[in-house]
Amino acid sequence: MLSLLRKSAWIWYVASGLLSIGFLLIIFADIGDTGFASIYFNSDMLYDPVIFRDIFLDGTGFKGWHLNAAPNFFPDMFFYFIFMALSGNFITANFLFSIFQYLVILALVLWLFRQVNRENGLQLAATFNFMMFLFLLVPVFTDRFHLAFQLISISYHMGSFIMYLLSLNLLLLYLRKKSGPVLVLLFFSALLGVINDRLFISQFVFSLLPLVLLLLNHVHRKILLRPLSVIIAATILGLGFFRLLKVSGYIYIIGTGFKMFNFENLAVSWNTFVDYILRIFRNYHAERGILIIFIFALVLALVYLFHHRKLILKPEPQEQHFYQKYLIIVIASYLPVTLLIPVINGAFVAESIIRFNVMAFFMGIMLLPLVLGTWKMTENNTARLLRYLLPVTTFTFLVLFGVKIATVEFSDGMRHYFDYYPEKVRVIDELKEEHGLKYGVGDYWYAKYTTMFSRKEVRIYTIFSHALRPFYHSTNENWYHDGGKGRYRNPVFNFTVRKINADSEKLKSTFQERLDTIYINNEDNYIVMKLPEFKIDRSTREFVLLD
């Protein structure tokens, strides 16, 4: 019986997948019962829910939308809209999409391992799944949510990572099969990846640059020239299509601002990044383990490539694991490229920017078992070790899961998640009834958040508080002005929600002594003020008083 279990790789892979779902459910129960909710449901995370509601429920339409710099058309928007249509509730859709997103990542990594190692691919994929618990278990057993949040976030950059994994799989499949239809799929995968998020270019295209150098060898050139040419063509076409979208005038795509080519900010960006990494090494054990694995995997991959340099420089396509060497070259390039490009761009100005480079940590965790399972000198020992280690690991995490599920208020946490109603929003809903509030304007982090969670149809639109002008970031500009369509066309505004210490000079000069403070919350630092009725002129974007 024990021998059967050791050989049943599917058992351990399925167990690792089910435990992944189990720990994700505990995370959502914690979201319902802790301050994690304010992170998970922040205004950036409401990008897709707002677009769906605006187009399909409120009838405003897609014209006039100012989309993120990474529009997230596919897979994010496509699949999220399906979940919204099925559930009819964005809180439920967020839950379903987050779990779906994580499982898609696991499935694509499984496909990759099965392509490079048919015999032990399941074991290696199960190992990856368990190693990813370094992310999942941190919020389960501590109050640290930051890195785990990236894995279940919506409309950040996990869509780019998924398109990277899909494209990498298709590239490897083409190299193995030399199939024309696979080459077509690779072209469209790269094309969609670029249109969806230009971060895909640094993640996928830039990580292929070492393969371009191999084109100097005629054997490599015969194998690699066609797929690399297709990828370059897809990238150029994707950038061209992206440009057409930007100049169409039908929708708008927000500029990247400080996030690209801000080299003047390199010193600040580098210091912020180094401080973040050092803080993890000093203070957080699980995240420290992630960094150690990342470094060890990269060093091991470089040693592996150096050890096989003769076979790489003088290729023998019939040699076992020939295509795996391409894969290891690409992933070993991916790790520093993805980790450092946001820093070199001058974009790493805060801890939250890790959303641009956290994927390097995921791939570091994948690279370690890939190299150990591919290298002839370690392959057999790794497979033998995993046959014994995976059962022990599975039962260990089953025990941990059982202990946690027995001690956490799971059912209450899940109920609180699905019934989430922020106190800030409840207060504003009550103020609407009491003071006859119509449409409001406010800071970015209050506006979309309140609009989506309101149970009294409160609508607050983002403005630059200091200038009293619309801030179109991730909004439809037709919300603000006359001449739109849908349920909320032609708005009349009469209140604002803003930080207590926000610059109010423009507000006072515009409304003078006609400001009526109706609520102050010093603890959360916001104030609600009723204003004389006004509209916002479309051409000047200025407030226009109605009396």
Coordinates of C-alpha atoms in Angstrom, one line a residue:
M1 CA 0.0 0.0 0.0
L2 CA 2.8 2.5 0.9
S3 CA 4.6 1.7 -2.3
L4 CA 1.4 2.4 -4.3
L5 CA 1.0 5.7 -2.5
R6 CA 4.6 6.7 -3.2
K7 CA 4.1 6.1 -6.9
S8 CA 0.7 7.8 -7.1
A9 CA 1.9 11.2 -8.2
W10 CA -1.7 12.3 -9.1
I11 CA -2.7 11.8 -5.5
W12 CA -0.2 14.3 -4.2
Y13 CA -0.8 16.7 -7.1
V14 CA -4.6 16.7 -6.5
A15 CA -4.0 17.0 -2.8
S16 CA -1.7 20.0 -3.2
G17 CA -4.4 21.6 -5.4
L18 CA -7.2 21.0 -3.0
L19 CA -5.1 22.2 -0.1
S20 CA -4.4 25.4 -2.1
I21 CA -8.1 26.0 -2.5
G22 CA -8.6 25.3 1.2
F23 CA -6.0 27.8 2.3
L24 CA -7.4 30.3 -0.2
L25 CA -10.8 29.9 1.5
I26 CA -9.3 30.5 4.9
I27 CA -7.7 33.7 3.5
F28 CA -11.1 34.9 2.3
A29 CA -12.6 34.1 5.7
D30 CA -9.8 36.3 7.2
I31 CA -10.6 39.0 4.6
G32 CA -14.1 39.0 6.0
D33 CA -13.0 39.3 9.6
T34 CA -9.9 41.5 9.4
G35 CA -8.5 44.7 7.9
F36 CA -7.5 42.7 4.9
A37 CA -10.8 43.7 3.3
S38 CA -9.7 47.3 2.9
I39 CA -6.7 46.0 0.9
Y40 CA -8.6 43.4 -1.1
F41 CA -11.4 45.8 -2.0
N42 CA -9.3 48.9 -2.6
S43 CA -10.4 51.2 -5.5
D44 CA -7.8 49.7 -7.9
M45 CA -9.4 46.2 -7.4
L46 CA -12.8 47.6 -8.4
Y47 CA -11.6 48.4 -11.9
D48 CA -13.3 45.4 -13.7
P49 CA -16.5 45.4 -11.5
V50 CA -17.1 49.1 -12.3
I51 CA -16.6 48.6 -16.0
F52 CA -19.0 45.7 -16.1
R53 CA -21.6 47.5 -14.1
D54 CA -21.2 50.7 -16.2
I55 CA -21.6 48.9 -19.5
F56 CA -24.1 46.1 -18.8
L57 CA -26.2 47.3 -15.9
D58 CA -26.1 51.1 -15.9
G59 CA -26.0 51.5 -19.7
T60 CA -23.4 54.2 -19.8
G61 CA -21.5 52.3 -22.4
F62 CA -17.8 51.8 -23.2
K63 CA -17.3 55.1 -25.1
G64 CA -15.6 57.6 -22.9
W65 CA -13.8 55.1 -20.7
H66 CA -10.3 56.0 -19.4
L67 CA -8.8 52.5 -19.0
N68 CA -5.7 51.5 -17.0
A69 CA -2.3 51.8 -18.7
A70 CA -2.6 48.0 -18.6
P71 CA -6.2 47.6 -20.0
N72 CA -6.5 44.0 -18.8
F73 CA -8.8 42.9 -21.7
F74 CA -7.7 39.2 -21.6
P75 CA -7.7 37.1 -19.5
D76 CA -8.8 39.5 -16.7
M77 CA -11.7 41.4 -18.1
F78 CA -13.0 38.5 -20.3
F79 CA -13.2 36.0 -17.5
Y80 CA -14.2 38.5 -14.8
F81 CA -17.2 39.6 -16.9
I82 CA -18.3 35.9 -17.2
F83 CA -18.2 35.6 -13.4
M84 CA -20.1 38.8 -13.0
A85 CA -22.8 37.7 -15.4
L86 CA -23.1 34.3 -13.6
S87 CA -23.1 35.7 -10.0
G88 CA -24.7 39.1 -10.4
N89 CA -22.6 40.3 -7.5
F90 CA -19.1 41.8 -7.7
I91 CA -18.2 40.5 -4.2
T92 CA -19.0 37.0 -5.3
A93 CA -17.3 37.6 -8.7
N94 CA -14.1 38.8 -7.0
F95 CA -14.1 35.6 -4.9
L96 CA -14.6 33.3 -7.9
F97 CA -12.1 35.2 -10.1
S98 CA -9.3 35.2 -7.5
I99 CA -9.5 31.4 -7.0
F100 CA -9.8 30.9 -10.7
Q101 CA -6.8 33.0 -11.3
Y102 CA -4.7 31.1 -8.8
L103 CA -5.8 27.7 -10.2
V104 CA -5.0 28.8 -13.8
I105 CA -1.5 29.6 -12.7
L106 CA -1.1 26.2 -11.1
A107 CA -2.5 24.5 -14.3
L108 CA -0.1 26.4 -16.6
V109 CA 2.8 25.4 -14.4
L110 CA 1.6 21.8 -14.5
W111 CA 1.5 21.9 -18.3
L112 CA 5.0 23.3 -18.4
F113 CA 6.4 20.6 -16.1
R114 CA 4.5 17.8 -18.0
Q115 CA 6.0 19.1 -21.3
V116 CA 9.6 19.0 -20.0
N117 CA 9.3 15.8 -17.8
R118 CA 6.6 13.4 -18.7
E119 CA 7.7 10.9 -16.1
N120 CA 8.1 13.2 -13.0
G121 CA 6.2 16.3 -14.1
L122 CA 3.3 15.7 -11.7
Q123 CA 5.7 15.4 -8.8
L124 CA 7.5 18.5 -9.8
A125 CA 4.3 20.4 -10.2
A126 CA 3.0 19.2 -6.8
T127 CA 6.3 20.4 -5.3
F128 CA 5.7 23.9 -6.9
N129 CA 2.2 23.9 -5.5
F130 CA 3.4 23.2 -2.0
M131 CA 6.2 25.7 -2.2
M132 CA 3.7 28.4 -3.1
F133 CA 2.3 27.9 0.3
L134 CA 5.1 30.2 1.4
F135 CA 2.8 32.9 0.0
L136 CA -0.6 31.5 1.1
L137 CA 0.2 30.6 4.7
V138 CA 1.6 34.0 5.6
P139 CA -1.8 35.7 5.9
V140 CA -3.3 32.5 7.4
F141 CA -0.9 32.5 10.3
T142 CA 0.2 36.1 10.5
D143 CA -1.1 39.6 9.8
R144 CA 1.0 39.9 6.6
F145 CA -1.2 40.0 3.5
H146 CA 0.9 42.0 1.0
L147 CA 2.5 39.3 -1.1
A148 CA -0.4 36.9 -1.0
F149 CA -2.7 39.7 -2.1
Q150 CA -0.8 39.9 -5.4
L151 CA -1.8 36.3 -6.2
I152 CA -5.5 36.9 -5.8
S153 CA -5.6 40.6 -6.9
I154 CA -7.8 41.6 -9.7
S155 CA -6.7 43.9 -12.5
Y156 CA -3.2 44.4 -11.3
H157 CA -0.7 42.3 -13.3
M158 CA -1.4 38.7 -12.8
G159 CA -3.1 38.7 -16.2
S160 CA 0.3 39.5 -17.7
F161 CA 1.9 36.7 -15.8
I162 CA -0.8 34.2 -17.0
M163 CA -0.2 35.3 -20.6
Y164 CA 3.5 34.9 -20.0
L165 CA 3.0 31.3 -18.8
L166 CA 0.7 30.5 -21.7
S167 CA 3.1 31.9 -24.3
L168 CA 6.0 30.1 -22.7
N169 CA 4.1 26.8 -22.9
L170 CA 3.1 27.4 -26.5
L171 CA 6.7 28.3 -27.4
L172 CA 8.0 25.0 -25.8
L173 CA 5.2 23.1 -27.5
Y174 CA 6.1 24.4 -30.9
L175 CA 9.8 23.7 -30.3
R176 CA 8.8 20.1 -29.5
K177 CA 6.2 19.5 -32.2
K178 CA 7.0 22.0 -35.0
S179 CA 3.3 22.4 -35.5
G180 CA 1.9 25.3 -37.7
P181 CA -1.3 25.7 -35.6
V182 CA 0.7 25.9 -32.4
L183 CA 2.8 28.7 -34.1
V184 CA -0.4 30.5 -34.9
L185 CA -1.6 30.2 -31.3
L186 CA 1.8 31.5 -30.1
F187 CA 1.4 34.5 -32.3
F188 CA -2.1 35.4 -30.9
S189 CA -1.0 34.7 -27.3
A190 CA 1.9 37.1 -27.7
L191 CA -0.3 39.6 -29.5
L192 CA -3.0 39.5 -26.7
G193 CA -0.2 39.7 -24.1
V194 CA 1.2 42.9 -25.5
I195 CA -2.3 44.6 -25.9
N196 CA -3.4 43.4 -22.5
D197 CA -0.4 44.7 -20.6
R198 CA 2.9 46.1 -21.9
L199 CA 4.6 44.6 -18.9
F200 CA 4.3 41.4 -20.9
I201 CA 7.1 42.7 -23.2
S202 CA 9.6 42.8 -20.4
Q203 CA 8.4 39.6 -18.9
F204 CA 8.3 37.4 -22.1
V205 CA 10.0 39.2 -25.0
F206 CA 13.0 40.5 -23.0
S207 CA 13.5 37.2 -21.3
L208 CA 13.9 35.6 -24.8
L209 CA 16.9 37.9 -25.6
P210 CA 19.5 35.2 -24.7
L211 CA 17.9 32.9 -27.3
V212 CA 18.5 35.6 -29.9
L213 CA 22.2 35.3 -29.2
L214 CA 22.0 31.6 -30.0
L215 CA 20.8 32.4 -33.5
L216 CA 24.5 32.9 -34.3
N217 CA 24.7 29.1 -34.3
H218 CA 23.2 27.5 -37.4
V219 CA 21.6 24.6 -35.5
H220 CA 19.9 27.0 -33.0
R221 CA 19.0 29.3 -35.8
K222 CA 17.2 26.5 -37.7
I223 CA 15.1 25.8 -34.5
L224 CA 14.5 29.2 -33.1
L225 CA 14.4 31.7 -36.0
R226 CA 10.7 31.0 -36.9
P227 CA 9.1 31.2 -33.4
L228 CA 11.2 34.2 -32.4
S229 CA 10.3 36.0 -35.6
V230 CA 6.6 35.3 -34.9
I231 CA 7.0 36.6 -31.4
I232 CA 8.7 39.8 -32.6
A233 CA 6.0 40.3 -35.3
A234 CA 3.3 39.8 -32.7
T235 CA 4.9 42.3 -30.4
I236 CA 5.2 45.0 -33.0
L237 CA 1.6 44.4 -34.2
G238 CA 0.4 44.5 -30.6
L239 CA 2.1 47.8 -29.9
G240 CA 0.6 49.2 -33.1
F241 CA -2.9 48.0 -32.2
F242 CA -2.4 49.5 -28.7
R243 CA -1.4 52.8 -30.2
L244 CA -4.5 52.8 -32.4
L245 CA -6.7 52.2 -29.3
K246 CA -5.0 55.2 -27.6
V247 CA -5.7 57.6 -30.5
S248 CA -9.1 56.3 -31.4
G249 CA -10.9 58.9 -29.3
Y250 CA -13.5 56.2 -28.5
I251 CA -11.8 55.1 -25.3
Y252 CA -8.7 56.4 -23.6
I253 CA -5.8 54.5 -22.1
I254 CA -4.0 56.2 -19.2
G255 CA -0.4 57.1 -19.6
T256 CA 2.3 55.2 -17.6
G257 CA 3.5 58.4 -15.9
F258 CA 6.3 57.7 -13.5
K259 CA 6.2 53.9 -14.2
M260 CA 8.4 53.9 -17.3
F261 CA 11.7 55.5 -18.3
N262 CA 11.8 57.7 -15.2
F263 CA 15.5 57.4 -15.0
E264 CA 15.9 60.5 -12.9
N265 CA 14.2 58.7 -10.1
L266 CA 16.6 55.7 -10.3
A267 CA 18.4 56.4 -7.1
V268 CA 15.1 56.7 -5.1
S269 CA 13.7 53.7 -6.8
W270 CA 16.8 51.6 -6.1
N271 CA 17.0 52.6 -2.4
T272 CA 13.3 51.9 -1.9
F273 CA 13.6 48.5 -3.4
V274 CA 16.7 47.6 -1.4
D275 CA 15.1 48.8 1.8
Y276 CA 12.1 46.6 1.0
I277 CA 14.2 43.5 0.4
L278 CA 16.3 44.1 3.5
R279 CA 13.3 44.6 5.6
I280 CA 11.9 41.2 4.5
F281 CA 15.3 39.5 5.2
R282 CA 15.4 41.0 8.7
N283 CA 11.8 40.7 9.8
Y284 CA 9.7 38.2 8.0
H285 CA 10.6 34.5 8.0
A286 CA 8.3 33.1 5.3
E287 CA 9.1 35.9 2.8
R288 CA 12.8 35.5 3.7
G289 CA 12.4 31.9 2.6
I290 CA 10.9 33.0 -0.8
L291 CA 13.9 35.3 -1.4
I292 CA 16.4 32.6 -0.4
I293 CA 14.7 30.1 -2.9
F294 CA 14.8 32.8 -5.6
I295 CA 18.5 33.4 -5.1
F296 CA 19.4 29.7 -4.8
A297 CA 17.3 28.8 -7.9
L298 CA 18.9 31.5 -10.0
V299 CA 22.5 30.5 -8.9
L300 CA 21.7 26.8 -9.5
A301 CA 20.3 27.5 -13.0
L302 CA 23.4 29.5 -13.9
V303 CA 25.6 26.6 -12.6
Y304 CA 23.5 24.2 -14.7
L305 CA 23.9 26.3 -17.8
F306 CA 27.6 26.7 -17.3
H307 CA 27.9 22.9 -16.8
H308 CA 26.1 22.4 -20.1
R309 CA 27.8 25.2 -22.0
K310 CA 29.4 22.9 -24.6
L311 CA 26.0 21.3 -25.4
I312 CA 24.5 24.8 -25.7
L313 CA 27.3 26.3 -27.8
K314 CA 27.6 23.1 -29.9
P315 CA 24.0 21.9 -29.8
E316 CA 22.9 18.3 -30.4
P317 CA 19.1 18.4 -30.8
Q318 CA 18.8 14.6 -30.2
E319 CA 20.3 15.0 -26.7
Q320 CA 17.9 14.3 -23.8
H321 CA 16.5 17.5 -22.2
F322 CA 17.6 19.6 -25.2
Y323 CA 14.6 21.9 -25.2
Q324 CA 14.6 22.1 -21.4
K325 CA 17.9 24.0 -21.7
Y326 CA 16.1 26.6 -23.8
L327 CA 13.4 26.8 -21.0
I328 CA 16.0 27.2 -18.2
I329 CA 17.8 29.9 -20.2
V330 CA 14.6 31.8 -20.6
I331 CA 13.5 31.5 -17.0
A332 CA 16.9 32.3 -15.6
S333 CA 16.8 35.5 -17.7
Y334 CA 13.2 36.2 -16.6
L335 CA 14.1 36.3 -12.9
P336 CA 16.5 39.3 -12.9
V337 CA 14.7 41.1 -15.8
T338 CA 11.3 41.0 -14.1
L339 CA 12.7 41.8 -10.7
L340 CA 14.8 44.7 -11.7
I341 CA 13.2 46.5 -14.7
P342 CA 10.6 48.3 -12.5
V343 CA 13.5 49.4 -10.3
I344 CA 15.7 50.5 -13.3
N345 CA 12.6 52.4 -14.7
G346 CA 12.5 54.5 -11.6
A347 CA 9.1 53.1 -10.7
F348 CA 9.8 51.4 -7.4
V349 CA 8.7 54.3 -5.2
A350 CA 6.7 52.3 -2.7
E351 CA 6.2 48.8 -1.4
S352 CA 3.0 48.5 -3.4
I353 CA 5.0 48.6 -6.6
I354 CA 6.0 45.0 -5.9
R355 CA 3.0 44.1 -8.1
F356 CA 5.2 44.7 -11.1
N357 CA 8.0 42.3 -10.1
V358 CA 6.5 39.8 -7.6
M359 CA 6.1 37.3 -10.5
A360 CA 9.9 36.8 -10.4
F361 CA 9.5 35.2 -7.0
F362 CA 6.8 32.8 -8.4
M363 CA 9.1 31.8 -11.2
G364 CA 12.1 31.4 -8.8
I365 CA 10.0 28.8 -6.9
M366 CA 9.2 27.1 -10.2
L367 CA 12.8 27.2 -11.5
L368 CA 14.2 25.3 -8.5
P369 CA 12.3 22.0 -9.0
L370 CA 12.7 22.4 -12.8
V371 CA 16.5 22.4 -12.7
L372 CA 16.7 19.7 -10.1
G373 CA 14.3 17.5 -12.1
T374 CA 16.1 18.1 -15.4
W375 CA 19.8 17.9 -14.5
K376 CA 21.0 14.4 -15.0
M377 CA 23.2 14.5 -11.9
T378 CA 20.2 15.4 -9.7
E379 CA 17.2 14.1 -11.7
N380 CA 17.0 10.6 -10.3
N381 CA 17.7 11.6 -6.7
T382 CA 15.1 14.4 -6.9
A383 CA 12.5 12.0 -8.2
R384 CA 13.3 9.4 -5.5
L385 CA 13.3 12.1 -2.8
L386 CA 9.9 13.5 -3.9
R387 CA 8.3 10.0 -3.8
Y388 CA 9.0 10.0 -0.1
L389 CA 8.8 13.7 0.6
L390 CA 5.4 14.5 -1.1
P391 CA 3.3 12.1 1.1
V392 CA 5.0 13.6 4.2
T393 CA 4.4 17.1 3.0
T394 CA 0.8 16.4 2.1
F395 CA 0.0 15.0 5.5
T396 CA 1.8 17.8 7.2
F397 CA -0.2 20.5 5.5
L398 CA -3.4 18.5 6.0
V399 CA -2.7 18.7 9.7
L400 CA -1.9 22.4 9.5
F401 CA -5.1 23.0 7.5
G402 CA -7.1 21.0 10.1
V403 CA -5.7 22.9 13.0
K404 CA -6.4 26.2 11.3
I405 CA -9.9 25.4 10.2
A406 CA -10.7 24.2 13.7
T407 CA -9.5 27.4 15.3
V408 CA -10.7 30.1 12.8
E409 CA -14.3 31.3 12.8
F410 CA -14.5 30.1 9.2
S411 CA -18.3 30.2 8.6
D412 CA -18.6 33.6 10.2
G413 CA -15.6 34.9 8.2
M414 CA -17.0 33.7 4.9
R415 CA -20.4 35.2 5.8
H416 CA -18.8 38.5 6.7
Y417 CA -16.9 38.5 3.4
F418 CA -20.0 38.0 1.2
D419 CA -22.0 40.5 3.3
Y420 CA -19.1 43.0 3.4
Y421 CA -20.5 46.6 4.0
P422 CA -17.7 49.0 4.9
E423 CA -18.6 51.3 7.9
K424 CA -17.5 54.4 5.8
V425 CA -20.0 53.5 3.2
R426 CA -22.8 52.7 5.7
V427 CA -22.3 56.2 7.2
I428 CA -22.6 57.9 3.8
D429 CA -25.7 55.9 2.9
E430 CA -27.3 57.2 6.1
L431 CA -26.2 60.8 5.3
K432 CA -27.8 60.5 1.9
E433 CA -31.2 59.7 3.4
E434 CA -30.8 62.4 6.1
H435 CA -29.5 65.2 4.0
G436 CA -30.8 64.6 0.5
L437 CA -27.4 63.9 -1.1
K438 CA -27.4 63.5 -4.8
Y439 CA -24.1 63.0 -6.7
G440 CA -20.8 63.6 -4.9
V441 CA -17.2 64.2 -5.7
G442 CA -14.2 63.0 -3.7
D443 CA -10.7 61.5 -3.5
Y444 CA -9.9 58.4 -5.6
W445 CA -9.7 56.0 -2.6
Y446 CA -13.2 57.0 -1.4
A447 CA -15.1 57.6 -4.6
K448 CA -15.2 54.2 -6.5
Y449 CA -15.1 52.3 -3.2
T450 CA -18.3 54.1 -1.9
T451 CA -20.1 53.9 -5.2
M452 CA -19.6 50.1 -5.5
F453 CA -20.5 49.2 -1.9
S454 CA -23.4 51.7 -1.4
R455 CA -26.7 50.1 -0.8
K456 CA -28.5 53.4 -1.4
E457 CA -27.1 54.1 -4.9
V458 CA -24.7 56.8 -3.7
R459 CA -22.5 57.9 -6.6
I460 CA -19.2 59.6 -5.9
Y461 CA -16.8 60.5 -8.7
T462 CA -13.1 61.1 -8.4
I463 CA -11.7 64.6 -8.6
F464 CA -8.4 66.4 -7.9
S465 CA -9.5 67.7 -4.5
H466 CA -7.0 70.6 -4.5
A467 CA -8.1 71.8 -8.0
L468 CA -11.8 70.8 -8.0
R469 CA -11.5 69.2 -11.4
P470 CA -12.5 65.7 -12.6
F471 CA -9.8 63.0 -12.3
Y472 CA -10.7 60.6 -15.1
H473 CA -8.3 57.8 -13.9
S474 CA -10.2 54.5 -14.4
T475 CA -13.5 56.2 -14.9
N476 CA -16.0 57.0 -17.7
E477 CA -15.7 60.8 -18.4
N478 CA -19.5 60.8 -19.3
W479 CA -20.3 60.3 -15.6
Y480 CA -19.3 63.9 -14.9
H481 CA -21.1 65.8 -17.6
D482 CA -24.4 66.3 -19.4
G483 CA -24.9 64.5 -22.7
G484 CA -24.1 61.0 -21.5
K485 CA -26.5 58.0 -21.5
G486 CA -27.7 55.3 -19.1
R487 CA -29.2 55.4 -15.6
Y488 CA -26.9 58.1 -14.2
R489 CA -26.7 60.6 -17.1
N490 CA -26.8 64.4 -16.5
P491 CA -25.7 64.4 -12.9
V492 CA -26.3 67.2 -10.4
F493 CA -23.7 67.3 -7.6
N494 CA -24.2 68.5 -4.1
F495 CA -21.6 67.0 -1.7
T496 CA -18.0 66.0 -1.4
V497 CA -16.0 63.4 0.6
R498 CA -12.4 64.4 1.2
K499 CA -9.5 64.0 3.6
I500 CA -9.7 66.4 6.6
N501 CA -6.3 67.9 5.9
A502 CA -6.8 68.2 2.1
D503 CA -6.1 71.5 0.5
S504 CA -9.4 73.4 0.7
E505 CA -8.5 76.8 -0.8
K506 CA -10.2 76.2 -4.1
L507 CA -13.2 74.6 -2.4
K508 CA -13.7 77.7 -0.2
S509 CA -13.2 80.2 -3.0
T510 CA -15.7 78.3 -5.2
F511 CA -18.4 77.8 -2.6
Q512 CA -17.4 80.5 -0.1
E513 CA -19.4 80.3 3.1
R514 CA -22.0 77.9 1.6
L515 CA -20.1 74.9 2.9
D516 CA -22.0 72.7 5.3
T517 CA -20.0 70.1 7.1
I518 CA -22.3 67.2 7.9
Y519 CA -19.9 64.5 9.1
I520 CA -16.3 64.3 10.4
N521 CA -14.4 61.1 11.2
N522 CA -11.1 62.0 12.8
E523 CA -10.0 58.4 13.2
D524 CA -10.3 57.6 9.4
N525 CA -9.4 61.2 8.4
Y526 CA -12.3 62.1 6.2
I527 CA -15.0 64.7 6.1
V528 CA -18.4 64.9 4.3
M529 CA -19.6 68.3 3.2
K530 CA -22.9 69.3 1.6
L531 CA -22.4 71.8 -1.2
P532 CA -24.7 74.0 -3.3
E533 CA -25.9 72.2 -6.3
F534 CA -23.5 72.3 -9.3
K535 CA -22.6 70.6 -12.6
I536 CA -19.3 70.1 -14.2
D537 CA -18.8 71.7 -17.6
R538 CA -17.5 69.2 -20.2
S539 CA -15.3 71.6 -22.1
T540 CA -13.7 73.5 -19.2
R541 CA -14.0 70.8 -16.6
E542 CA -14.9 73.5 -14.1
F543 CA -17.6 73.4 -11.4
V544 CA -20.7 75.5 -12.5
L545 CA -23.1 76.5 -9.6
L546 CA -26.8 76.2 -10.5
D547 CA -27.9 79.1 -8.3

